[in-house]
XYZ file of N, CA, C and O in Angstrom:
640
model
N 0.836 -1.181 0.000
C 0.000 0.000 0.000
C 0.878 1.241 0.000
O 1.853 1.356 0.742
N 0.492 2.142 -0.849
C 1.382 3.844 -0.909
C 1.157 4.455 0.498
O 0.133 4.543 1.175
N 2.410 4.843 0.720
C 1.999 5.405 1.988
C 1.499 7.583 1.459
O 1.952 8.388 0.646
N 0.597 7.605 2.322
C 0.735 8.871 2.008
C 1.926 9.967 2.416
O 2.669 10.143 3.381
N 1.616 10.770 0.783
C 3.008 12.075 0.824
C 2.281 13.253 1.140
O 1.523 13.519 0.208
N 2.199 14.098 2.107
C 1.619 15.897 2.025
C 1.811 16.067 0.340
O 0.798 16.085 -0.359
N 2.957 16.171 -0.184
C 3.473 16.606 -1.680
C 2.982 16.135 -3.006
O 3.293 16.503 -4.139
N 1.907 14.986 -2.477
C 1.965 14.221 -3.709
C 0.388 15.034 -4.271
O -0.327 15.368 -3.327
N -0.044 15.284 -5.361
C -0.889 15.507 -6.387
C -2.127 14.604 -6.076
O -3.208 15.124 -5.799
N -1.981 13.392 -6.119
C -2.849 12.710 -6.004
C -3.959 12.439 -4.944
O -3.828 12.041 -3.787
N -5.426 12.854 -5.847
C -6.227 13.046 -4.952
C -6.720 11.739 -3.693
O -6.702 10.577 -4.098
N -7.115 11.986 -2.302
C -7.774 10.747 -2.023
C -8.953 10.152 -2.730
O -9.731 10.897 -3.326
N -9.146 8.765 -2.699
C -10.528 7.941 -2.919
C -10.607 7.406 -2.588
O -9.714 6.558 -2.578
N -12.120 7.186 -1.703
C -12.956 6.115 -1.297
C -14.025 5.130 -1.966
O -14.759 5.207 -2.951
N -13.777 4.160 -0.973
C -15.343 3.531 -2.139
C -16.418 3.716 -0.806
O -16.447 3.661 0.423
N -17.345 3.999 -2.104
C -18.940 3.822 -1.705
C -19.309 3.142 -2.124
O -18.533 2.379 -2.700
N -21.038 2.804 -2.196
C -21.938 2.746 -2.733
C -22.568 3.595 -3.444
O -23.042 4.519 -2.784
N -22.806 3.640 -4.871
C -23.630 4.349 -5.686
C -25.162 3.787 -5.846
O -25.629 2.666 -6.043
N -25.529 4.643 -5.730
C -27.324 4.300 -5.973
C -27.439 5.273 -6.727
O -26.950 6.373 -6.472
N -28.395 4.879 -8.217
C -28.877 4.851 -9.300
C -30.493 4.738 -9.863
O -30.978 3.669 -10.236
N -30.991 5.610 -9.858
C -32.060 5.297 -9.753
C -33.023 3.792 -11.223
O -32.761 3.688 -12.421
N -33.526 3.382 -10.814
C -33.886 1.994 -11.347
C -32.640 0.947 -11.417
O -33.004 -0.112 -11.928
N -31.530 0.957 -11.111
C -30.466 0.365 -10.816
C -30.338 0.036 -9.401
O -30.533 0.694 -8.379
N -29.674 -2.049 -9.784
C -29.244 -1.931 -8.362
C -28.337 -1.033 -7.715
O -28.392 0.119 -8.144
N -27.248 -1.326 -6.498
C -26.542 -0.482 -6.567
C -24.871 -0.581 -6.855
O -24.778 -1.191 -7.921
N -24.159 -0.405 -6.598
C -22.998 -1.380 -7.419
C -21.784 -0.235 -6.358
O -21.954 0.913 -5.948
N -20.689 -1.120 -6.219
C -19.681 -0.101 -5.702
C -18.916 1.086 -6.439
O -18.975 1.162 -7.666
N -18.280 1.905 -5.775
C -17.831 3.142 -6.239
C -16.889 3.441 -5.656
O -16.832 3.508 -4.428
N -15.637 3.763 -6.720
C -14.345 4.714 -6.015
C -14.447 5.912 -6.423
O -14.263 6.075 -7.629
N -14.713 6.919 -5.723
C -14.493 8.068 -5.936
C -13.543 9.043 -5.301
O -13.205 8.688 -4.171
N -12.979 10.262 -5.748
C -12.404 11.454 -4.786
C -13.358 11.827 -3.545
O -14.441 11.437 -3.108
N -12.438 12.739 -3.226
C -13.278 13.288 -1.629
C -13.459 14.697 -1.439
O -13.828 15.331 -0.450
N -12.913 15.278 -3.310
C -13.049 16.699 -3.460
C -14.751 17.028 -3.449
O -15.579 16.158 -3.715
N -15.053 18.234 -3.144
C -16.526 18.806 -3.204
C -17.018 18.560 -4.788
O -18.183 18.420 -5.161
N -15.836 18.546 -5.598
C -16.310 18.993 -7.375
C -16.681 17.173 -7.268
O -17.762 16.781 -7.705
N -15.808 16.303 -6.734
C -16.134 14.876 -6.998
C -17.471 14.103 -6.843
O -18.114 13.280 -7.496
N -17.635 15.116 -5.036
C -18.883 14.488 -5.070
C -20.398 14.856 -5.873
O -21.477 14.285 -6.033
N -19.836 16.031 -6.223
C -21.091 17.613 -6.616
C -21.551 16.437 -8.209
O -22.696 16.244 -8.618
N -20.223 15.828 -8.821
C -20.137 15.026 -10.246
C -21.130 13.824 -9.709
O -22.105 13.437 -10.353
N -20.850 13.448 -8.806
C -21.819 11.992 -9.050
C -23.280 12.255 -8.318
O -24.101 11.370 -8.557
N -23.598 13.010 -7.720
C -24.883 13.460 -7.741
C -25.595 14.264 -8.625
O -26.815 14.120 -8.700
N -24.878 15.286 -9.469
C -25.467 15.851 -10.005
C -25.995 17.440 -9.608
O -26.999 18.136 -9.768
N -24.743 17.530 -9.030
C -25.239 19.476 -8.308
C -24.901 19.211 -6.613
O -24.157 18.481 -5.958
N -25.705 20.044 -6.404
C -25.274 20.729 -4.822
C -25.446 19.085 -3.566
O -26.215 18.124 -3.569
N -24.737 19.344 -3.011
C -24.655 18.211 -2.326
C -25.100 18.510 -0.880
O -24.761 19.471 -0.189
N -25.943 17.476 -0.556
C -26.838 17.431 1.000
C -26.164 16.136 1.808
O -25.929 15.116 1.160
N -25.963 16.172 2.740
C -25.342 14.869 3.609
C -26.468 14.713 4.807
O -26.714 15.568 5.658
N -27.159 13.282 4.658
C -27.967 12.913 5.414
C -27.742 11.758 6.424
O -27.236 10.778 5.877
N -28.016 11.584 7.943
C -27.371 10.645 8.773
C -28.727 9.368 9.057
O -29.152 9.126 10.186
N -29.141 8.812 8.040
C -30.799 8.021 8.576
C -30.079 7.084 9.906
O -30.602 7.075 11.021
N -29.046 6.458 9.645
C -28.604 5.265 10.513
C -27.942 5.408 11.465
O -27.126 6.320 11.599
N -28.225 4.362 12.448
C -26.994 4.351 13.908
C -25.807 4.450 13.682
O -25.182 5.254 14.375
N -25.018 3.605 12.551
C -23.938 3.620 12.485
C -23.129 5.130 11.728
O -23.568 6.125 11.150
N -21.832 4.667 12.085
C -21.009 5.993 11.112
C -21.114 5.486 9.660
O -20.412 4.623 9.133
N -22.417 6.390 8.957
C -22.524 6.294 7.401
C -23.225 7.232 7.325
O -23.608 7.698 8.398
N -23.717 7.943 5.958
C -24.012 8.898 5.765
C -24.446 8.800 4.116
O -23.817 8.154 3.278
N -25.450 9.451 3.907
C -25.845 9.378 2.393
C -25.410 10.503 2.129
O -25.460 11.404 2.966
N -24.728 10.731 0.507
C -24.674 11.842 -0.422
C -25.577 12.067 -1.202
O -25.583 11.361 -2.210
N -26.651 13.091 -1.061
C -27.353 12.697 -2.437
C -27.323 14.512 -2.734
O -26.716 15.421 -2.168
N -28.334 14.482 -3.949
C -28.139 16.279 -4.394
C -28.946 16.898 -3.377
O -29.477 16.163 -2.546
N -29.090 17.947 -3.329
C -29.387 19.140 -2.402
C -30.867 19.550 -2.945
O -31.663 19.903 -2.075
N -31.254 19.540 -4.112
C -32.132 19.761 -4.430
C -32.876 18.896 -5.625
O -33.423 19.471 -6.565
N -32.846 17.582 -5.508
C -32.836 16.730 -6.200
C -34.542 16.558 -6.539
O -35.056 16.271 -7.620
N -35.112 16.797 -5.418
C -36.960 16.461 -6.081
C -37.424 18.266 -6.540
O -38.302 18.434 -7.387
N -36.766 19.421 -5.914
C -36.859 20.765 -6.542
C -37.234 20.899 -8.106
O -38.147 21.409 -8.755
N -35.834 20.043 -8.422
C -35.322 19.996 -9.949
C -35.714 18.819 -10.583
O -35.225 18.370 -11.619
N -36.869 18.203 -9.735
C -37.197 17.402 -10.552
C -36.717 15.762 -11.315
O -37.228 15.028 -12.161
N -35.246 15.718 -10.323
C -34.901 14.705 -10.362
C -35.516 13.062 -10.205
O -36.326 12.875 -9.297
N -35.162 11.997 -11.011
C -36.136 10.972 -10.907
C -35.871 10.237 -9.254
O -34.824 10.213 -8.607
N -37.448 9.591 -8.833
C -37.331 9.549 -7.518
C -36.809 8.242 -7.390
O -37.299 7.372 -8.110
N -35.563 7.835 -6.309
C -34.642 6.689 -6.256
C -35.389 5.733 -5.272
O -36.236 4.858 -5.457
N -34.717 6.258 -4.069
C -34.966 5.202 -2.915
C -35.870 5.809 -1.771
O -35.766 7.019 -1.570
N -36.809 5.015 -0.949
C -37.373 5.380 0.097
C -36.487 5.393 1.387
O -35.575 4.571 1.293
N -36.491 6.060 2.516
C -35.791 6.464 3.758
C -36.949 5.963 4.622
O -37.820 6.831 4.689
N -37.227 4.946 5.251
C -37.868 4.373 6.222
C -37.886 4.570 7.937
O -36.755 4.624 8.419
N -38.686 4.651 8.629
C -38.604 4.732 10.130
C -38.104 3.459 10.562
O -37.576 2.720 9.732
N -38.215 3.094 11.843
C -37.643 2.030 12.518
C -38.950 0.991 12.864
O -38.872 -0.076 13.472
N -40.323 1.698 12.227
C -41.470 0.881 11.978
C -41.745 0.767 9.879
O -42.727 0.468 9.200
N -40.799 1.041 9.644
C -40.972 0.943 8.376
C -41.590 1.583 7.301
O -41.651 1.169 6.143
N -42.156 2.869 7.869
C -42.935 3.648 7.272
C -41.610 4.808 6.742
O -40.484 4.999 7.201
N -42.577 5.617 5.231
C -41.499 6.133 4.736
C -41.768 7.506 5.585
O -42.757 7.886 6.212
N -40.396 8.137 5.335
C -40.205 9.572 6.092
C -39.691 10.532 5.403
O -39.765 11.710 5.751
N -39.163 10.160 4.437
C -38.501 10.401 2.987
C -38.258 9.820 1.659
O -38.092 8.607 1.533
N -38.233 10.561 0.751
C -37.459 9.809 -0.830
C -36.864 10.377 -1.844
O -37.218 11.152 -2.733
N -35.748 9.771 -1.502
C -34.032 10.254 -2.061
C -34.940 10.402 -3.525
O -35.958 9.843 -3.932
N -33.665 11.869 -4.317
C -34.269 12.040 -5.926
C -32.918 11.918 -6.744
O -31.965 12.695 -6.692
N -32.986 11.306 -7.152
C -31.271 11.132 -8.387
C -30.627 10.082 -7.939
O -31.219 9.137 -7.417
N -29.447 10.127 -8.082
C -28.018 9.765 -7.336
C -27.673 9.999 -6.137
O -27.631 11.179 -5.787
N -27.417 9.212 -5.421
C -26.674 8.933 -4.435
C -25.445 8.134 -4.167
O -25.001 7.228 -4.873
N -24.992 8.561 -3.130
C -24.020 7.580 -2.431
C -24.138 7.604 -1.061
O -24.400 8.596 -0.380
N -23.930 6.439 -0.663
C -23.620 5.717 0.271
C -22.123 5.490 1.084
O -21.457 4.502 0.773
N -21.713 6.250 1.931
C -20.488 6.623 2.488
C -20.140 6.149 3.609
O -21.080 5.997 4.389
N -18.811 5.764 4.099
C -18.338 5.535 5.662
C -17.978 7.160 6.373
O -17.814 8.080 5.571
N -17.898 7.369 7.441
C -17.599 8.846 8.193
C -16.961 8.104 8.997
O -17.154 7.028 9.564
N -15.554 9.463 8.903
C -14.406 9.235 9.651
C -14.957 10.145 11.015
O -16.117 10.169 11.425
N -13.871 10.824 11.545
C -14.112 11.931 12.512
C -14.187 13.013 11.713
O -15.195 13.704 11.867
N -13.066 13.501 10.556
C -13.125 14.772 9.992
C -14.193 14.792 8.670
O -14.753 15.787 8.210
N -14.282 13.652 8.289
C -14.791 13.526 6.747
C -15.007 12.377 6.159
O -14.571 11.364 6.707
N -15.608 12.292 5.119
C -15.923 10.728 4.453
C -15.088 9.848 4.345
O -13.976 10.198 3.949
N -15.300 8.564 4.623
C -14.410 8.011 4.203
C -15.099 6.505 3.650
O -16.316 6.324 3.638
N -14.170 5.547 3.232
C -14.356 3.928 2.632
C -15.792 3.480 3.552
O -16.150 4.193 4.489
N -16.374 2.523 3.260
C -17.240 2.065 3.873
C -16.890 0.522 3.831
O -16.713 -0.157 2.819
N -16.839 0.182 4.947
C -16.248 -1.136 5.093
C -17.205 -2.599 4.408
O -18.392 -2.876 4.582
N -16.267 -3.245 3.696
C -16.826 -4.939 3.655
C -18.216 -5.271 3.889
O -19.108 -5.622 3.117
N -18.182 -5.053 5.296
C -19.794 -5.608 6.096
C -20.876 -4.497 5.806
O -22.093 -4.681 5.831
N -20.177 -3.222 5.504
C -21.164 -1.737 5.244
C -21.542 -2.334 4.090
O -22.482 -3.121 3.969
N -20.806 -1.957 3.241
C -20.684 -2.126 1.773
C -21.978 -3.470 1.312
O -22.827 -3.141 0.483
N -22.018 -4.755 1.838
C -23.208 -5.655 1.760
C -24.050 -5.188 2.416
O -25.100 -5.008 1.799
N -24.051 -4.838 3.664
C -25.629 -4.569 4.471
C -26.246 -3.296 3.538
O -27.438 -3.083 3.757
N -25.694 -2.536 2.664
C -26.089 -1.304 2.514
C -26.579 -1.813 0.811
O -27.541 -1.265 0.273
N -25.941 -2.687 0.248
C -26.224 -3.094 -0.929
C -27.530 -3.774 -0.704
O -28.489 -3.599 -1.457
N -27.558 -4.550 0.340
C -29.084 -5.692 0.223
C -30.055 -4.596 0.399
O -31.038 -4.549 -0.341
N -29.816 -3.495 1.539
C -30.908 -2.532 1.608
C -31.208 -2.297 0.789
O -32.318 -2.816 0.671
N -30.888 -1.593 -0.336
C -30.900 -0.912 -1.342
C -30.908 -1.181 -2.797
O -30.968 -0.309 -3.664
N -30.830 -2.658 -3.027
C -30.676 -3.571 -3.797
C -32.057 -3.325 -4.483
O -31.747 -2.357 -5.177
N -33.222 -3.529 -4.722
C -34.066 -3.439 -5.658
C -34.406 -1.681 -5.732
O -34.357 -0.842 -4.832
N -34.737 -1.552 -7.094
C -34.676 -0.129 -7.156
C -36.582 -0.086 -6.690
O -37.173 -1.093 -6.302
N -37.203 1.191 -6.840
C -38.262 1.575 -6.453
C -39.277 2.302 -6.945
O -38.944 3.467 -6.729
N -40.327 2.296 -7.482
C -41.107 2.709 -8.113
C -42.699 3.481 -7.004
O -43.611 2.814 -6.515
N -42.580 4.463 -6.949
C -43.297 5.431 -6.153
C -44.815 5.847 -6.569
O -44.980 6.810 -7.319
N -46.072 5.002 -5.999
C -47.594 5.146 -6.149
C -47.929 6.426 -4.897
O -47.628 6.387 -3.704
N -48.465 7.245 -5.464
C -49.555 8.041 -4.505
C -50.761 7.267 -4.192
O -51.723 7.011 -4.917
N -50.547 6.971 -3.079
C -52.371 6.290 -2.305
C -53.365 7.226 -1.602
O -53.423 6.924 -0.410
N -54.114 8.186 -1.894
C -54.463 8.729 -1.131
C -53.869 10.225 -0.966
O -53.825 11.220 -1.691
N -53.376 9.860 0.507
C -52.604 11.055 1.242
C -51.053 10.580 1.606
O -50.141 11.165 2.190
N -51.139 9.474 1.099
C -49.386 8.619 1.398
C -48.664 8.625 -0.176
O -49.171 9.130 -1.178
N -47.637 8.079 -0.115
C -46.642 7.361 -1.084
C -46.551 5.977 -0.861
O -46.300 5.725 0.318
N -46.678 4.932 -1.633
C -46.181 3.631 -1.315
C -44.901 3.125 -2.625
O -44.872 3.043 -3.853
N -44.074 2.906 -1.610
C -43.029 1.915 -2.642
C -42.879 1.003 -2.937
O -42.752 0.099 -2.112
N -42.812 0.756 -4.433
C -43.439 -0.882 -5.115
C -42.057 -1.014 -5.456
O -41.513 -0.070 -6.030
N -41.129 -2.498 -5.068
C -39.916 -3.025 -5.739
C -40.354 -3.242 -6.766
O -41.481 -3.489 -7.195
N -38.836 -3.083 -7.409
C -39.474 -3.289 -9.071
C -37.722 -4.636 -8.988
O -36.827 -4.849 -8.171
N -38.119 -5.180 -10.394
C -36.314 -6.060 -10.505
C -36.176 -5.557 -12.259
O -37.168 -5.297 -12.941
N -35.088 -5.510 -12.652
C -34.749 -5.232 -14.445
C -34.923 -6.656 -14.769
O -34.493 -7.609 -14.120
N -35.712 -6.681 -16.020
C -35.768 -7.799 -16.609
C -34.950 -8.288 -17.607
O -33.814 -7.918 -17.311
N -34.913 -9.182 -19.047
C -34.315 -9.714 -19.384
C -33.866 -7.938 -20.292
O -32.786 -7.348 -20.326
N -34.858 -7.660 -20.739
C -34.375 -6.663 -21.529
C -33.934 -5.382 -20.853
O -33.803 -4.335 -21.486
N -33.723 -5.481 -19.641
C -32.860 -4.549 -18.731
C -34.035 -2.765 -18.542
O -33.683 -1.624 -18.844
N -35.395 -3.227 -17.952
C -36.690 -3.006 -18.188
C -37.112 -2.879 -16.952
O -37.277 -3.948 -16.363
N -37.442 -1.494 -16.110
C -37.810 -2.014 -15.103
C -39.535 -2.831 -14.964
O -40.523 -2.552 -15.644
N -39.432 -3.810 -13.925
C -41.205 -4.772 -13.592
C -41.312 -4.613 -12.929
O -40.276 -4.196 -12.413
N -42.351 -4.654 -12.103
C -43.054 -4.625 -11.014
C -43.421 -6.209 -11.232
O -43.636 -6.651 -10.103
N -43.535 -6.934 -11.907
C -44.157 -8.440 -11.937
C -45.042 -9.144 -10.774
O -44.776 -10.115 -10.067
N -46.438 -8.127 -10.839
C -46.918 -9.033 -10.025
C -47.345 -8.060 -8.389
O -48.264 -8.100 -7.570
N -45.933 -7.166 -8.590
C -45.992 -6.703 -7.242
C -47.373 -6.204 -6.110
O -47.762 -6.375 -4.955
N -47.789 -5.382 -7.572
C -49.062 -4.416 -7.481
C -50.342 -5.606 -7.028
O -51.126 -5.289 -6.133
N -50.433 -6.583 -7.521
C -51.353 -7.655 -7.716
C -51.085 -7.916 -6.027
O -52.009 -7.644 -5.261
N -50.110 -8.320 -5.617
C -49.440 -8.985 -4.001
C -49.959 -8.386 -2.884
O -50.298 -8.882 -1.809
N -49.987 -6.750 -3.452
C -50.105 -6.088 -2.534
C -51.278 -5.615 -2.462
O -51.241 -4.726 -1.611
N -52.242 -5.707 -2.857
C -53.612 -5.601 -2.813
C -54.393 -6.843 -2.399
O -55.553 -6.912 -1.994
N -53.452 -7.854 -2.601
C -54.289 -9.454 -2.076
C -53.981 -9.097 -0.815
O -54.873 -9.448 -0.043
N -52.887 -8.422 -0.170
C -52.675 -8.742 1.528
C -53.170 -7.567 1.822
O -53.289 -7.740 3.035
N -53.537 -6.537 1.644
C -54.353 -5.620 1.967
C -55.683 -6.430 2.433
O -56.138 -7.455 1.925
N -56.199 -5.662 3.578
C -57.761 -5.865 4.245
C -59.019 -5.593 3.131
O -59.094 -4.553 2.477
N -59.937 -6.649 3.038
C -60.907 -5.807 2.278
C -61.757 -4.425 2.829
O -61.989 -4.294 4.032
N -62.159 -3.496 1.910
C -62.535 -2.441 2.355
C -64.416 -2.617 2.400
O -65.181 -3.002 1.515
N -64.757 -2.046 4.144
C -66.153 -2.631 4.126
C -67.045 -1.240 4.061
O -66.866 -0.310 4.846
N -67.980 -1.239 3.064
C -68.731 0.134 3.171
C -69.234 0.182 4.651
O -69.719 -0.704 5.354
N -69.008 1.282 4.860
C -69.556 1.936 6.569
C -70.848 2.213 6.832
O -71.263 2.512 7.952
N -71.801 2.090 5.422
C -72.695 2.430 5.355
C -74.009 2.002 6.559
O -75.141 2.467 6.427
């Protein structure tokens, strides 16, 4: 391994996780400059803490403003959504001063989370998120999903 030089040119990089919207998510080396991260989101950059651990999402700053396509849901600790990421993201380890690698065990627990991309229904007065998987022709489906989730739904009884 290079040890680090103060002198040397060469920028740091970490890996993340990139999340993509209709894409799983796949790993990422990137810099740790502001222009690096500003590039893989797509503009102004927001740093969000949902989890216990030291990690941290990158995503844009104004990503549903501008209209960006909507990625992933941000869940409570009962599973209900509380948010939903718009564009690109990443998925980061935090040092004490600043971002850093996200370890092995991060890197899978954060992939399975995040692993099917998400397709966003208005119900009402809510949002619900339907997994979707790419199919053969690299397509996002719902296959079925919509159908699943209305069989385990309660029937609705007129009050009348």
């Amino acid at each position: 391994m290079k040890e680090f030089d103060a002198t040397s040119t060469e920028k740091e990089k970490i890996d993340v996780l990139l999340v993509e919207p209709g894409k799983p998510p796949r790993p990422y080396r990137i810099g740790t400059e502001l222009e690096d991260l500003q590039a893989a989101v797509g503009g102004y950059i927001q740093v969000v803490y949902p989890f216990d651990e030291k990690v941290g999402i990158i995503c844009n700053d104004e990503g549903k403003l501008i209209g960006l396509p909507l990625n992933r849901a941000l869940r409570d600790e009962k599973g209900e959504i509380y948010d939903i990421l718009a564009g690109n993201f990443l998925v980061t380890g935090l040092t004490e001063e600043s971002f850093g690698s996200l370890t092995p065990d991060q890197m899978e627990r954060y992939e399975k989370r995040f692993h099917l991309p998400e397709i966003f229904v208005k119900m009402g007065k809510g949002i619900m998120a339907v997994p979707v998987e790419n199919n053969e022709a690299g397509t996002l489906t719902a296959e079925g999903k919509a159908a699943d989730i209305t069989k385990k739904s309660p029937p609705v009884q007129d009050a009348r």
